Structures are given as structure tokens and as C-alpha cells.
N, CA, C and O of each residue as an XYZ file, in Angstrom:
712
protein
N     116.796    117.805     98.382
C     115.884    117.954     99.521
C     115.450    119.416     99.635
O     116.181    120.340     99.279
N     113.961    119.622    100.259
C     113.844    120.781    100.533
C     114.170    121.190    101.735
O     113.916    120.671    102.822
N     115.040    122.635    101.353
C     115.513    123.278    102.308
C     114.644    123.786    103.504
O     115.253    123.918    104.566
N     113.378    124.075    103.491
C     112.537    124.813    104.104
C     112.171    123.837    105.338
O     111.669    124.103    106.430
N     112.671    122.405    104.685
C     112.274    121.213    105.564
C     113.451    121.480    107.089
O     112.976    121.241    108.199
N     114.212    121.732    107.032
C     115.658    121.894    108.169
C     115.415    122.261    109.051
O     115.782    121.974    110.190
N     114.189    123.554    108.351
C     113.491    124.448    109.528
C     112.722    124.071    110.322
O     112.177    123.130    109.746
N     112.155    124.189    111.575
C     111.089    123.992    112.286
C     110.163    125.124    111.683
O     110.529    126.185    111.176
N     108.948    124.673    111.849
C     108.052    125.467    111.299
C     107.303    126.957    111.716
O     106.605    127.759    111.095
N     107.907    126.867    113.297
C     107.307    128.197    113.747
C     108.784    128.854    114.448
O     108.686    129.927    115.043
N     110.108    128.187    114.355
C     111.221    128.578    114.601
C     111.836    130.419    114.279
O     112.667    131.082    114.900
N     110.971    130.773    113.031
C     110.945    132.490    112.359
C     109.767    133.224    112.956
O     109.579    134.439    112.899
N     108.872    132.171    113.633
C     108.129    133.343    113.576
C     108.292    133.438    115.250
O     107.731    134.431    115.713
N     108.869    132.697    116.098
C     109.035    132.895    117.559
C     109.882    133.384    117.517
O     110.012    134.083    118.522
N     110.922    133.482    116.653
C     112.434    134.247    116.938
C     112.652    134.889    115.393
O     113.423    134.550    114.495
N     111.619    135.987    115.471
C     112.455    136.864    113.793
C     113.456    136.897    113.837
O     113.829    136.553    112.715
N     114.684    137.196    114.714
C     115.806    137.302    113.982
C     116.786    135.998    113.837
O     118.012    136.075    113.765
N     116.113    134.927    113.812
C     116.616    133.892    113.602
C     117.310    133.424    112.340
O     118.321    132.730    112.229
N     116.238    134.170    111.064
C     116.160    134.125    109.815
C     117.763    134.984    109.409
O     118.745    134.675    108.733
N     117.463    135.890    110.031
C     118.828    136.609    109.623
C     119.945    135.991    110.259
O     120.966    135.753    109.615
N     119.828    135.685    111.575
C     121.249    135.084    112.222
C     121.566    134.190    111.245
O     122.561    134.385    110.547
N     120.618    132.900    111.039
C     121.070    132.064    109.985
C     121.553    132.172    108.709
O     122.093    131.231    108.128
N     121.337    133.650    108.064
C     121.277    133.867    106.844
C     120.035    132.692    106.241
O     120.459    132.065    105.271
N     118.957    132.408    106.560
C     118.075    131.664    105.892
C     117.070    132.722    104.817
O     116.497    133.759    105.151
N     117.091    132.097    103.515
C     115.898    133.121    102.433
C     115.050    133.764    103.005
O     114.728    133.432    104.146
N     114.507    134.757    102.434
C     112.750    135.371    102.618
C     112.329    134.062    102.274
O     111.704    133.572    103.215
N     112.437    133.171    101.134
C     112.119    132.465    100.539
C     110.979    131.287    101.184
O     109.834    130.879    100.995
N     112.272    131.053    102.147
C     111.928    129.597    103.066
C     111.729    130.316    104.125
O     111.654    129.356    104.891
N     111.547    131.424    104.962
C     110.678    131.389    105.810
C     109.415    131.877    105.149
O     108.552    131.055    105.454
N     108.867    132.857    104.360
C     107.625    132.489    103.438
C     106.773    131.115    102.841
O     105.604    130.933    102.500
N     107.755    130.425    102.889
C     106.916    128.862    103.001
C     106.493    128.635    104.320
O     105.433    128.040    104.516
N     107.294    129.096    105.389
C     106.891    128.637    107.057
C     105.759    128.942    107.602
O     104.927    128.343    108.283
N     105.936    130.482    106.979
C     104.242    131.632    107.226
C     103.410    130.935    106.743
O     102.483    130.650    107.501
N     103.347    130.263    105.069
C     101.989    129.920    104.459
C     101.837    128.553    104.936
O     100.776    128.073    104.537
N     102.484    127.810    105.604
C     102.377    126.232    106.149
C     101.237    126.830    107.553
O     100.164    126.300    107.841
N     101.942    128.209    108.339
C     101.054    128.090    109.366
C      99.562    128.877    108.907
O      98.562    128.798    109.621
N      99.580    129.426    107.972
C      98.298    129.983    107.535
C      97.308    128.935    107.120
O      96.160    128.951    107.563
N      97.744    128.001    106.255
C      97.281    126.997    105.743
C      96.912    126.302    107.191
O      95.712    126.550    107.309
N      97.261    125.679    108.167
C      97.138    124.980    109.205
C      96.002    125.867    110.005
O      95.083    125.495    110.735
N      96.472    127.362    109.533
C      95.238    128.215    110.649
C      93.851    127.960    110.030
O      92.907    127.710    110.779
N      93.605    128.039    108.028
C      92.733    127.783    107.548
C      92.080    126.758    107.838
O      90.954    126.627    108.317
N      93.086    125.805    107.423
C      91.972    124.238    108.054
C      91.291    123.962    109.103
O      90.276    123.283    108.945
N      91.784    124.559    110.902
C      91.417    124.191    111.509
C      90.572    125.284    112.298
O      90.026    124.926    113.342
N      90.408    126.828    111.782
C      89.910    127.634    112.396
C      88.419    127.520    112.516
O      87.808    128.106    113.409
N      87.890    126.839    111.706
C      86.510    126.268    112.003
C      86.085    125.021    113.153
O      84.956    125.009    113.642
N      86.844    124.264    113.420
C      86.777    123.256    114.230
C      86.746    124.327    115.702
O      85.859    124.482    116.543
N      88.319    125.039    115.550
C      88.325    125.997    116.955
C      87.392    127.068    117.244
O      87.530    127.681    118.302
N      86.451    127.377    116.434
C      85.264    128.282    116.478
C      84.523    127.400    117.118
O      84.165    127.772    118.235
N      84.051    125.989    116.662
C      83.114    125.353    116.860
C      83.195    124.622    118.520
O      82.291    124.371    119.317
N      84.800    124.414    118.612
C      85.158    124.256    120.190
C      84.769    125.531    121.254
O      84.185    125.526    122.337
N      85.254    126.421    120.592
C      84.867    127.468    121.593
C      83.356    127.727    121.705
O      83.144    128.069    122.869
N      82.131    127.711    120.945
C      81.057    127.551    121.228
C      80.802    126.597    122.212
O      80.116    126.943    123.174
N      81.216    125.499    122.147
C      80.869    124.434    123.037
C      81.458    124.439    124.519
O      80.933    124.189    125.604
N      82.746    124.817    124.154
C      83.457    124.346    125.621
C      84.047    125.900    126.357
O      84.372    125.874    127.544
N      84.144    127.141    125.607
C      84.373    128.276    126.267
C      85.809    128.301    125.671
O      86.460    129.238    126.135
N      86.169    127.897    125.197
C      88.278    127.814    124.860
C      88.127    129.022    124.005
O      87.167    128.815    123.262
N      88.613    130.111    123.796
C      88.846    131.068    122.522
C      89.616    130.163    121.343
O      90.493    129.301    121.402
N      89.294    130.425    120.869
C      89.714    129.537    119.455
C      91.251    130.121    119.662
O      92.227    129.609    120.210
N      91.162    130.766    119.330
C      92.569    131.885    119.469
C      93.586    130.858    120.296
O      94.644    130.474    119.797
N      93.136    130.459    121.627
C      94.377    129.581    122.268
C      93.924    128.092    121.683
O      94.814    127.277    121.927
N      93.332    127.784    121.315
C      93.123    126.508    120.651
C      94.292    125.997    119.362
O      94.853    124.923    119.145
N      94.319    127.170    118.759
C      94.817    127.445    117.593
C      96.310    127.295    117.601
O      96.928    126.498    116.895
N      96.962    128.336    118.671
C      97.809    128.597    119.100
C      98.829    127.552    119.487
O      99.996    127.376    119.135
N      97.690    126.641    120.674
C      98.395    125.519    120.801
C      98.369    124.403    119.803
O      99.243    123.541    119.709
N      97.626    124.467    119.293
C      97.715    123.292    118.477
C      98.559    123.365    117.161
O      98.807    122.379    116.467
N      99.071    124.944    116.830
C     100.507    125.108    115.885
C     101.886    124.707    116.773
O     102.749    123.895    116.440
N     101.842    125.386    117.801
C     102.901    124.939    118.892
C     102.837    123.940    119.028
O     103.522    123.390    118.165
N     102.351    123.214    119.697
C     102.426    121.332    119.980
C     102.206    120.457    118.740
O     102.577    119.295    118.902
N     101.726    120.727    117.626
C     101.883    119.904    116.285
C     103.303    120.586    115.596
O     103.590    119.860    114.645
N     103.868    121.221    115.662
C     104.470    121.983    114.863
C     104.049    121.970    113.779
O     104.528    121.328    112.845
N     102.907    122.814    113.739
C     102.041    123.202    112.639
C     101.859    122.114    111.873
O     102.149    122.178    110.678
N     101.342    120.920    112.439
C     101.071    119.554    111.951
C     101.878    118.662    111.688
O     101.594    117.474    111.542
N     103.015    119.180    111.599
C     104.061    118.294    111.190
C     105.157    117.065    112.330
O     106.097    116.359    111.964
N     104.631    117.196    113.558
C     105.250    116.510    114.595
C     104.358    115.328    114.239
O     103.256    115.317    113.691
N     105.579    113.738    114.966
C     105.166    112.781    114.459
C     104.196    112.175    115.730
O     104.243    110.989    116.057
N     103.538    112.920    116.225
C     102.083    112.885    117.557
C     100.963    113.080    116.239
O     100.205    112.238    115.757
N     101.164    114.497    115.864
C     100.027    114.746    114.751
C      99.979    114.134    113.578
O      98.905    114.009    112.991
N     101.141    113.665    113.073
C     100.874    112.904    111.620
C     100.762    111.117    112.016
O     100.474    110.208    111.238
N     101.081    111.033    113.418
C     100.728    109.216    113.206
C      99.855    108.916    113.949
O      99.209    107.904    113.675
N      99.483    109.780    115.299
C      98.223    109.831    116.000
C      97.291    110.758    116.052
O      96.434    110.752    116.936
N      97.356    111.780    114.988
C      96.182    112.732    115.156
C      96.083    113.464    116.066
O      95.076    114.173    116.066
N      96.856    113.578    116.970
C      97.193    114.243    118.181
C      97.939    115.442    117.967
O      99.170    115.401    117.946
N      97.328    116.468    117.811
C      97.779    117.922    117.888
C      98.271    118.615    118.728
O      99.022    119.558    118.474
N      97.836    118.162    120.158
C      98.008    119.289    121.820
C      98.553    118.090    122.668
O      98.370    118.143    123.884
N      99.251    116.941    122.093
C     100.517    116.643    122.627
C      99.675    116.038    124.395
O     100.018    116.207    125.565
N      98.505    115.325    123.749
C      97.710    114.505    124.875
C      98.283    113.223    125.581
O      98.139    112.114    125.067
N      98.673    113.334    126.295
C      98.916    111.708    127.200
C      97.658    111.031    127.729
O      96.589    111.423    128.197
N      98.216    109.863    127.467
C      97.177    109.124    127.796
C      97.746    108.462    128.910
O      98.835    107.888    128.883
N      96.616    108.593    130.390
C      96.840    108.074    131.266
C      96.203    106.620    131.970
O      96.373    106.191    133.112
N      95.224    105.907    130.567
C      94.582    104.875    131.022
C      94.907    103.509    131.595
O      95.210    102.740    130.683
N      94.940    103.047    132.573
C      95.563    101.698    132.785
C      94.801    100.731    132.359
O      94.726     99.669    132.978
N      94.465    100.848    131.800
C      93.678     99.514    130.528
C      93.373     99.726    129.078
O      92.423     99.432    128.353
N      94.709    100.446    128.883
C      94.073    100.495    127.277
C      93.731     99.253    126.088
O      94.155     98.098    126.135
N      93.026     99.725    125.245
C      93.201     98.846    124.643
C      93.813     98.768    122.993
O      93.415     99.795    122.443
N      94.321     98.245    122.382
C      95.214     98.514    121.059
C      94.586     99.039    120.239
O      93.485     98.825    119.732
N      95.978    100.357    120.019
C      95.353    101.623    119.252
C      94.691    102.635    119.762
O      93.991    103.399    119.098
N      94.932    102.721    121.341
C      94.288    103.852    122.248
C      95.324    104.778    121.905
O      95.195    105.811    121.248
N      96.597    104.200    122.528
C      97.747    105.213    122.991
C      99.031    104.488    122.225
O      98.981    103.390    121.671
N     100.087    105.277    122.311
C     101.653    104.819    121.714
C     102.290    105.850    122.334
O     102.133    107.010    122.717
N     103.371    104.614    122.256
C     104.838    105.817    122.936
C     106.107    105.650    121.757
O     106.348    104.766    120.935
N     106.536    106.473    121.975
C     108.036    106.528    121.363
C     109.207    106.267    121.882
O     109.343    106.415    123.097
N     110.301    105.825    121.081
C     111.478    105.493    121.561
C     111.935    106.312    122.624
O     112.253    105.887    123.735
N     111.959    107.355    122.304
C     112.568    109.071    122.909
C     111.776    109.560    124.255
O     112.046    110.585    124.881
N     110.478    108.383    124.657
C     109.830    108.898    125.494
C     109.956    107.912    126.774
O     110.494    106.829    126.543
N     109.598    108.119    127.861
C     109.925    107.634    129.074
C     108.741    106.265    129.154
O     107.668    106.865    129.231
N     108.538    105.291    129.166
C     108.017    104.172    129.135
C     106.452    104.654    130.051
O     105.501    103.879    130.146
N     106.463    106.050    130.649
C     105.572    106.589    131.697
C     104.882    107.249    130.094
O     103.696    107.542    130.245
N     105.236    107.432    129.113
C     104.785    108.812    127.958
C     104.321    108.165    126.985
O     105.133    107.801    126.134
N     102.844    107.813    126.803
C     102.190    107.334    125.943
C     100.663    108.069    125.712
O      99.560    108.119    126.256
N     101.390    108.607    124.513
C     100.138    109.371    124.056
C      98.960    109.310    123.535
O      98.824    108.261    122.906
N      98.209    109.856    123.522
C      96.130    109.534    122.779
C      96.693    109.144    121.197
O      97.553    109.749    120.558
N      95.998    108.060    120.834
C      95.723    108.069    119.051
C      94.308    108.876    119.562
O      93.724    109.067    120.629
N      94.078    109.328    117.723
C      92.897    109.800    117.670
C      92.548    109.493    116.245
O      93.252    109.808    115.285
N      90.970    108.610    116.160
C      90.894    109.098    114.241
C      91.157    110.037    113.196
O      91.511    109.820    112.037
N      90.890    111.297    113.887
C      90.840    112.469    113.013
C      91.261    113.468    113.489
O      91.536    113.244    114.668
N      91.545    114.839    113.114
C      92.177    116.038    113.423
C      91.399    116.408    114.276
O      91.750    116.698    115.420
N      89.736    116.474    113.676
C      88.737    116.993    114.700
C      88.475    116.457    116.190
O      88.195    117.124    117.186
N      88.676    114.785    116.047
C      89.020    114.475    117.758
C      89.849    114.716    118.320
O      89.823    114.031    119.342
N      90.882    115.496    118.290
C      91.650    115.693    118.772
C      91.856    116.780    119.439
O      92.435    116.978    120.507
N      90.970    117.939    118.212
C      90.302    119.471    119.324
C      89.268    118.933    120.223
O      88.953    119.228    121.376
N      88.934    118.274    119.586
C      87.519    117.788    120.621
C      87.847    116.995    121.728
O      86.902    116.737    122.473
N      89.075    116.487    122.062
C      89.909    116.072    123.144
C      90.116    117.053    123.762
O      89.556    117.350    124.818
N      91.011    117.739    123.145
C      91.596    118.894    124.275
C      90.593    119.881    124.602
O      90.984    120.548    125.560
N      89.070    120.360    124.049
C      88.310    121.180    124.886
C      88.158    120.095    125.910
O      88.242    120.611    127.024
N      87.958    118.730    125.988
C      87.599    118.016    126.919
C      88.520    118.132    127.815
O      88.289    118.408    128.992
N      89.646    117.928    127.326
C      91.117    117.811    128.326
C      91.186    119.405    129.129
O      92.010    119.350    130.041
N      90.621    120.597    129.028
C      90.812    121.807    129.086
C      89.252    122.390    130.394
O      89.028    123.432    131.011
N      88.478    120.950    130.269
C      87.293    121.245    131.641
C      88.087    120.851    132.582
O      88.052    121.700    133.472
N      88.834    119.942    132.866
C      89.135    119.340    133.841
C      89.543    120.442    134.999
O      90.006    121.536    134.677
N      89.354    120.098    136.240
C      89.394    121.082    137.369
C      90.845    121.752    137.197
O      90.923    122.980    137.242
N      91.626    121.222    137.065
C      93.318    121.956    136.908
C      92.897    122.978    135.983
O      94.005    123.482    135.798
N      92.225    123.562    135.366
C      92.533    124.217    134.425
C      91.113    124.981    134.617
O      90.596    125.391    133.578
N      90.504    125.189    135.706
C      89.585    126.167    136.437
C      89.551    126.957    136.224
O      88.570    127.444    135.663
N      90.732    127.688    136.571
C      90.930    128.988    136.603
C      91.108    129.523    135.162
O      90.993    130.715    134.875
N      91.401    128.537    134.276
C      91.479    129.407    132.561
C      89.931    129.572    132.468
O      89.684    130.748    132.199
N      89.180    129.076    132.550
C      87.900    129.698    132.467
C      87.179    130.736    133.081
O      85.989    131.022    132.941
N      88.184    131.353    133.892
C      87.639    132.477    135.008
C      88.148    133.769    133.398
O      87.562    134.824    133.156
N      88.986    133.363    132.835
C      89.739    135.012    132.015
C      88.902    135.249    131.052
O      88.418    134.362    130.349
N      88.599    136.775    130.910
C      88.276    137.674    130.261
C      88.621    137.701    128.737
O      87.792    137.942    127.860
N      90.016    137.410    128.513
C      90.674    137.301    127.512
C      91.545    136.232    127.358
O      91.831    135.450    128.264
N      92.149    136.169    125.753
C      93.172    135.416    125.274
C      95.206    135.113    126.273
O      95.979    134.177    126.478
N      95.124    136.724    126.571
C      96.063    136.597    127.440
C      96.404    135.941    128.665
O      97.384    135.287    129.022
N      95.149    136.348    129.312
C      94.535    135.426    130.671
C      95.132    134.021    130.303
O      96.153    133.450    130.686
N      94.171    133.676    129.454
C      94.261    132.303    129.288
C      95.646    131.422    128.932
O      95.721    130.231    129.237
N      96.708    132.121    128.268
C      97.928    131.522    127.947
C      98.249    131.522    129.485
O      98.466    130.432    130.016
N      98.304    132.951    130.418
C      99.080    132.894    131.431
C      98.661    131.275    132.389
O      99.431    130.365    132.695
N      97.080    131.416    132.680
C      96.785    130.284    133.442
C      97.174    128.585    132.899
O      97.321    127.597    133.618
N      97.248    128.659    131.734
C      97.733    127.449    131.457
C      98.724    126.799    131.850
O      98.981    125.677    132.286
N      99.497    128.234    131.475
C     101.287    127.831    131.974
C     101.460    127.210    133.385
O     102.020    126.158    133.691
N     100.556    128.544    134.523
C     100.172    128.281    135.907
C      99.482    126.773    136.300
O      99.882    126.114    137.260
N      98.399    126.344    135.415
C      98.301    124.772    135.099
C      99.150    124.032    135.122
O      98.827    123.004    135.716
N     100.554    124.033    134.596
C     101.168    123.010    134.302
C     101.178    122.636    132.783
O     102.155    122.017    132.362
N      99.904    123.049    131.714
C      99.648    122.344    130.674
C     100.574    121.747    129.805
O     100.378    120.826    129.013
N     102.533    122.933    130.249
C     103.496    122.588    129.053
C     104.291    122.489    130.171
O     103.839    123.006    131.193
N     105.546    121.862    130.239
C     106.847    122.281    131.393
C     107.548    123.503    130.627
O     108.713    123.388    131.006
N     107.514    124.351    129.965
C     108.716    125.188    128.794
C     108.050    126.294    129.626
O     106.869    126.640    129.678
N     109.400    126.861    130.415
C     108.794    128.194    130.909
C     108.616    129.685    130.258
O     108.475    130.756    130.848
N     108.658    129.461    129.101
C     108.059    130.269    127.992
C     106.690    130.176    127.173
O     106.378    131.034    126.346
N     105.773    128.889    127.519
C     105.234    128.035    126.731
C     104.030    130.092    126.775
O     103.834    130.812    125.796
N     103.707    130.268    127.757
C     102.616    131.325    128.084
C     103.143    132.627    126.677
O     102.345    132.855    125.769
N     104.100    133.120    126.707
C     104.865    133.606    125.947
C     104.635    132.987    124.069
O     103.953    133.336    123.106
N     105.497    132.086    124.317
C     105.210    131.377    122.633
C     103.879    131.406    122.324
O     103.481    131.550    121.168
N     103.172    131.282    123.260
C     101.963    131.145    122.478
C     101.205    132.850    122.144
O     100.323    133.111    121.326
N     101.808    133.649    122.948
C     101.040    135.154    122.975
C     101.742    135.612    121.653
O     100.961    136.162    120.876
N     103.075    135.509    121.205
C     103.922    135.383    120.416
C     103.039    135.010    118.966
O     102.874    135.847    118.078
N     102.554    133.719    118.907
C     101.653    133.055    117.962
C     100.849    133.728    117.783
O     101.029    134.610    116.943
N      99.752    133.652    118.385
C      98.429    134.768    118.622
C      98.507    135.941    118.079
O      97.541    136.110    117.335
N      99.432    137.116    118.113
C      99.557    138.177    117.835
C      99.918    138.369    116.310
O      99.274    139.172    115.634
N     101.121    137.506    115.681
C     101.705    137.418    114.964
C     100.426    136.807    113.674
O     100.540    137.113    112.487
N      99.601    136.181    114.054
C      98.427    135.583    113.417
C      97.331    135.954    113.190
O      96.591    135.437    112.352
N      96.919    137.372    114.245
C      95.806    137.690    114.901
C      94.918    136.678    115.150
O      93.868    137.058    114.633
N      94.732    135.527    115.685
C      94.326    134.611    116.080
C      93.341    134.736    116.937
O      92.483    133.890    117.189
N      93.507    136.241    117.581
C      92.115    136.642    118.169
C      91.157    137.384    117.332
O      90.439    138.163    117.958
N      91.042    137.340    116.486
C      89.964    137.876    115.504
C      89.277    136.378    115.649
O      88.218    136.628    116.226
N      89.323    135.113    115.450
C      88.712    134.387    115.737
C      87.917    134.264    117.130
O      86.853    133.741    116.797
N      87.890    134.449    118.346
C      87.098    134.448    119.110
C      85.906    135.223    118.667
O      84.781    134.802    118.936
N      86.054    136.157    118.107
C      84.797    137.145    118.022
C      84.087    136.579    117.100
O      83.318    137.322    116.489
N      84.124    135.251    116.758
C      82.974    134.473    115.996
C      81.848    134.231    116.641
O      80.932    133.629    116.080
């Protein structure tokens, strides 16, 4: 088996000294970096193209959507296309809207989506909604992690943090200035 697999995928880069506590390779966290580079490549065009449309800096688009997919690899993003960890709150769905998991509260049934791209294209949608007002008032990338948190968007009272964490570590704001 591969070792690199044990790891969570953004586990080194939210906590550098993780690598060392563990004694884990340069090796295998260098696969972790190029999994999230690769994930930044693919989708940094979609999050350019969101932020034209809907005002989101790509930058937190990005951000969250490595955090809440774990860089694609959570089983939201690989069986529903669901990257930003969307619930679905419809009382009439119909089969193949939404799914829940064992592990989730019979209340926690999340969006399918066809493709990667509906799924940014969900969450700029999911990201007008009035709760999340005030992220459109900020100036910047920072702004915007803080108000989210203030949203509600994650319960992890670090979520504002992990993601500034991401961002920086990525420069992820060089993308807004598209």
C-alpha cells in the first residue's frame, strides 16, 4: 500500500510540524504538496470564472474546496461531486438529488452533482444567500475567511484560520487578480 495514502492530504501543510513529529518522509509529504497543486491546477479556472460571476475570490473558493474535499479525495467529492461539503435541504427530492452516509445524522444528506464544475457553481450560488451578506461587503481574501466562519459556513472553530493557512501557503491570492 501506499504510504502517502495514511496521510490526510492537507494534514503537513496545516500543521508543518506534523511531518517531523511523525517522523513521516520529505518524500510523502511532497506527494501531498503536488496532489494539492494538481487540485489547484484543475480547478483554478472554474474559480476565476466563479469569481467573475458571483464576486467569491477564487482564492476562498479554492481554499475551501481543498479543505472540504480533502483535496478531492473525500467520499462527498469522489461519489457526489460535491467539493464544499453542500447539504441538501429539499423536502422533495427526487433520486439522485442528495445521499447520506452511514456516519451522518439521518438530518445530513448531501447535494449529488454531475460534475466538479456544478459544484463551484453551487457553492457561488450557495455563497449569495443572505447569511453570507456580509462576505460580500470585504475588501479582501482575509475578510472573507473571517465572515464565513461568522456565517456559520463550517462548525470547526479554526475553519477561518485553516483556510488563511491554505491561501498563503498556495498563494491562492494571486488568483483573484485575474
Amino acid at each position: 500500500a501506499n504510504i502517502a495514502n495514511t496521510y490526510s492530504n492537507l494534514g503537513f501543510i496545516l500543521n508543518p510540524q506534523l511531518a517531523i513529529r511523525l517522523k513521516v518522509s520529505p518524500r510523502v509529504v511532497a506527494i501531498k504538496k503536488k496532489k494539492c497543486r494538481d487540485y489547484i491546477e484543475r480547478f483554478s479556472p472554474i474559480a476565476v470564472e466563479e469569481m467573475k460571476k458571483y464576486g467569491v475570490p477564487a482564492s476562498i473558493t479554492l481554499a475551501q474546496g481543498l479543505l472540504e474535499s480533502n483535496v478531492g479525495d473525500s467520499k462527498l467529492a469522489i461519489r457526489n461531486n460535491n467539493h464544499f461539503g453542500i447539504k441538501c435541504f429539499s423536502t422533495n427530492c427526487i433520486k439522485g438529488h442528495c445521499s447520506n452516509y452511514t456516519d451522518d445524522s439521518h438530518k445530513d444528506f448531501f447535494r449529488i452533482n454531475k460534475t466538479g464544475w456544478a459544484s463551484f457553481r453551487q457553492h457561488s450560488e450557495l455563497l449569495e444567500k443572505a447569511r453570507y451578506k456580509k462576505c460580500h461587503k470585504c475588501e479582501n481574501w482575509e475578510c472573507w475567511t473571517i465572515e464565513l466562519s461568522k456565517a456559520g459556513y463550517a462548525t470547526d472553530k479554526d475553519y477561518s484560520k485553516k483556510l488563511q493557512i491554505i491561501i498563503n501557503k498556495f498563494k491562492l491570492y494571486e488568483h483573484d487578480e485575474n
